[in-house]
XYZ file of C-alpha atoms in Angstrom:
220
model
C 1.703 -18.754 -19.841
C -1.458 -19.211 -17.981
C -2.879 -16.466 -14.932
C -2.221 -18.994 -12.516
C 1.439 -19.354 -13.635
C 1.816 -15.527 -13.847
C 0.422 -15.059 -10.328
C 2.619 -18.208 -9.068
C 5.208 -16.131 -10.250
C 4.506 -12.926 -9.342
C 4.965 -14.362 -6.033
C 8.638 -15.800 -6.629
C 9.649 -12.672 -7.583
C 8.934 -10.597 -4.617
C 10.678 -13.655 -2.507
C 13.518 -12.744 -4.367
C 12.879 -9.440 -3.469
C 12.187 -9.692 -0.290
C 14.646 -6.948 1.120
C 12.414 -4.710 -0.851
C 9.548 -5.881 2.319
C 11.974 -6.127 4.841
C 12.962 -1.903 4.360
C 9.359 -1.297 4.102
C 8.145 -2.614 7.263
C 11.490 -1.690 9.462
C 11.083 1.833 7.543
C 7.204 1.540 9.492
C 8.990 0.572 12.616
C 11.289 3.078 12.898
C 8.964 5.611 11.808
C 6.397 5.103 14.791
C 8.963 4.292 17.235
C 10.487 7.955 16.554
C 7.449 9.285 17.957
C 7.383 8.780 21.201
C 11.300 9.381 21.092
C 10.851 12.822 19.236
C 7.879 14.251 20.255
C 6.345 13.318 23.216
C 6.384 9.512 25.381
C 3.065 10.568 27.545
C 0.043 8.189 26.919
C -2.256 11.491 27.184
C -0.346 12.723 23.642
C -0.040 8.925 22.281
C -3.447 7.611 22.592
C -5.417 9.844 21.163
C -2.627 10.195 17.765
C -2.019 6.550 17.323
C -4.153 6.299 14.349
C -3.105 9.001 12.599
C 0.862 8.208 13.422
C 0.494 4.567 12.482
C -1.807 5.511 9.612
C 1.328 7.661 8.048
C 3.750 5.805 8.855
C 2.230 2.727 6.551
C 1.568 5.269 4.025
C 5.348 6.086 3.713
C 6.501 2.486 3.571
C 3.806 2.050 1.070
C 4.901 4.716 -0.681
C 8.260 3.608 -0.856
C 7.476 0.119 -2.665
C 5.123 1.567 -5.053
C 7.251 3.225 -6.552
C 9.099 0.678 -8.053
C 6.823 -1.819 -8.618
C 7.218 -1.738 -12.188
C 10.820 -1.144 -12.298
C 12.263 -4.318 -12.543
C 9.962 -5.451 -15.506
C 10.637 -2.815 -17.218
C 14.702 -3.239 -17.203
C 13.918 -7.085 -17.793
C 11.499 -6.391 -20.598
C 8.684 -8.469 -18.676
C 6.149 -5.697 -19.399
C 6.785 -5.798 -23.096
C 6.280 -10.038 -22.617
C 3.185 -8.983 -21.010
C 2.041 -6.736 -24.004
C 2.821 -9.609 -26.142
C 1.354 -12.813 -23.918
C -1.933 -12.427 -25.392
C -3.183 -12.648 -21.708
C -5.779 -9.151 -20.614
C -3.440 -6.955 -19.187
C -5.173 -5.422 -16.626
C -5.698 -8.707 -15.033
C -2.382 -9.417 -14.657
C -2.137 -6.327 -13.470
C -4.423 -6.654 -11.282
C -2.583 -9.791 -9.919
C 0.329 -8.973 -9.748
C -1.477 -5.338 -7.069
C -2.996 -8.115 -4.828
C 0.623 -10.010 -5.086
C 2.409 -6.982 -3.697
C -0.494 -6.129 -1.062
C -0.645 -9.422 0.301
C 3.314 -9.217 0.083
C 3.861 -5.817 1.922
C 0.520 -4.881 4.288
C 0.321 -8.975 5.762
C 3.850 -8.092 7.430
C 2.701 -4.483 8.396
C -0.385 -6.341 10.564
C 1.972 -8.457 12.193
C 4.022 -5.825 13.842
C 0.817 -3.617 13.506
C 0.103 -5.191 17.853
C 2.886 -4.650 19.244
C 3.592 -0.747 17.597
C -0.333 -0.046 19.177
C 0.804 -0.638 22.325
C 3.602 1.135 22.643
C 0.927 4.167 21.119
C -1.415 3.449 24.177
C -3.651 2.477 21.635
C -7.118 1.403 23.046
C -7.683 -2.617 22.966
C -11.019 -1.402 21.996
C -9.929 0.657 18.830
C -7.252 -2.291 17.719
C -9.678 -4.204 15.088
C -11.113 -0.770 13.965
C -7.394 0.051 12.801
C -7.158 -3.190 11.744
C -9.946 -2.859 9.366
C -9.379 0.163 8.399
C -5.695 -1.406 7.133
C -7.443 -4.093 5.604
C -10.243 -1.515 3.784
C -8.023 1.241 2.539
C -4.580 0.205 1.797
C -6.191 -1.878 -1.303
C -6.944 1.194 -2.903
C -3.556 2.844 -1.712
C -1.605 0.241 -3.550
C -4.377 0.483 -6.680
C -4.425 4.293 -7.261
C -0.025 3.933 -6.775
C -0.024 1.812 -9.572
C -1.551 4.342 -12.016
C 1.274 6.663 -11.095
C 4.183 4.201 -10.813
C 2.963 3.325 -14.607
C 2.862 6.867 -16.023
C 6.880 7.463 -14.251
C 8.235 4.050 -14.797
C 10.930 4.826 -17.923
C 12.232 7.982 -15.546
C 15.414 7.803 -13.794
C 14.258 9.159 -11.366
C 10.801 9.123 -10.618
C 9.635 8.785 -6.820
C 9.761 12.142 -6.103
C 7.152 12.965 -9.362
C 5.275 9.444 -8.184
C 4.977 11.103 -5.195
C 3.036 15.030 -6.274
C 0.963 12.373 -8.692
C -0.653 9.906 -5.825
C -0.115 11.551 -2.987
C -3.219 14.042 -3.311
C -5.205 10.834 -3.921
C -4.527 9.215 -0.692
C -5.534 12.055 1.677
C -9.296 10.887 1.639
C -8.007 7.857 2.467
C -5.847 8.506 5.910
C -8.400 10.789 6.647
C -11.258 8.407 6.568
C -9.272 6.105 8.156
C -7.804 8.001 11.241
C -11.750 9.357 11.788
C -13.051 6.150 12.052
C -10.123 5.151 15.042
C -11.011 8.279 16.663
C -14.652 8.051 16.565
C -13.961 4.362 18.145
C -11.811 6.096 20.847
C -14.650 8.455 21.731
C -17.150 5.778 21.344
C -19.036 7.374 18.894
C -20.497 5.543 15.465
C -16.862 4.789 12.976
C -18.768 2.230 10.601
C -19.469 4.806 8.139
C -15.827 5.928 7.822
C -15.134 2.195 7.113
C -17.976 1.809 4.300
C -15.976 4.766 2.827
C -12.817 3.139 2.760
C -14.341 0.161 1.483
C -15.969 2.608 -1.500
C -13.282 4.203 -2.205
C -11.317 0.698 -3.079
C -14.132 -0.205 -4.709
C -13.902 2.191 -7.133
C -9.978 2.411 -7.396
C -10.223 -1.677 -7.887
C -13.240 -0.572 -11.106
C -10.886 2.086 -12.801
C -7.257 1.476 -11.977
C -6.381 -2.344 -13.295
C -7.246 -0.366 -16.760
C -5.823 2.914 -16.148
C -2.084 1.163 -14.973
C -2.423 -0.988 -18.555
C -2.523 2.491 -20.627
C 0.031 3.785 -18.218
C 2.665 0.906 -19.308
C 1.556 0.501 -22.852
C 2.595 4.427 -22.812
C 4.798 3.649 -20.983
C 6.787 0.374 -23.064
C 6.348 1.910 -26.717
């Protein structure tokens, strides 16, 4: 098996499990739609809060996917095959996360225009929202993978995963929402985007190795 064949296999697996992605996107749409219905549909409320609403809904949707990211591989013995394949395990982990990120975040980006209009997000802030999602969500997957690998052998590990990784998600949410709010107020926001990029790059350096160690510990 080569790295390219592994990557293609992961895309095929994601396609076979496309219901997981569909559920995450549907959950995202439902959560965002409930805010105007359940709290206040007035533009004066929704416009300033739109960035926070969209980001919190996106994080919850990603958490739905992250918890089971290695579950099927653990059940069918694929993780053991990773260990004996002779391929570099951190790179395999990174390739899997790239596939998962693309499969989940791209559909979320596709529904963002409609939902941002529903929440009265100013048009000038829409592309800032997109940039925060593109720059910030990689760190969510990279950080979440560590918790998912640590709890992959547990039957009921969803709550434990959330408890482990949610505190590390808070800075990402804070900087992303701050960037959107700054763009709405006409203030500089590139510093917040730079922090999101820095956190994703730092996660990229650390996460594949820590996740590989956690996978080895869970399998053995």
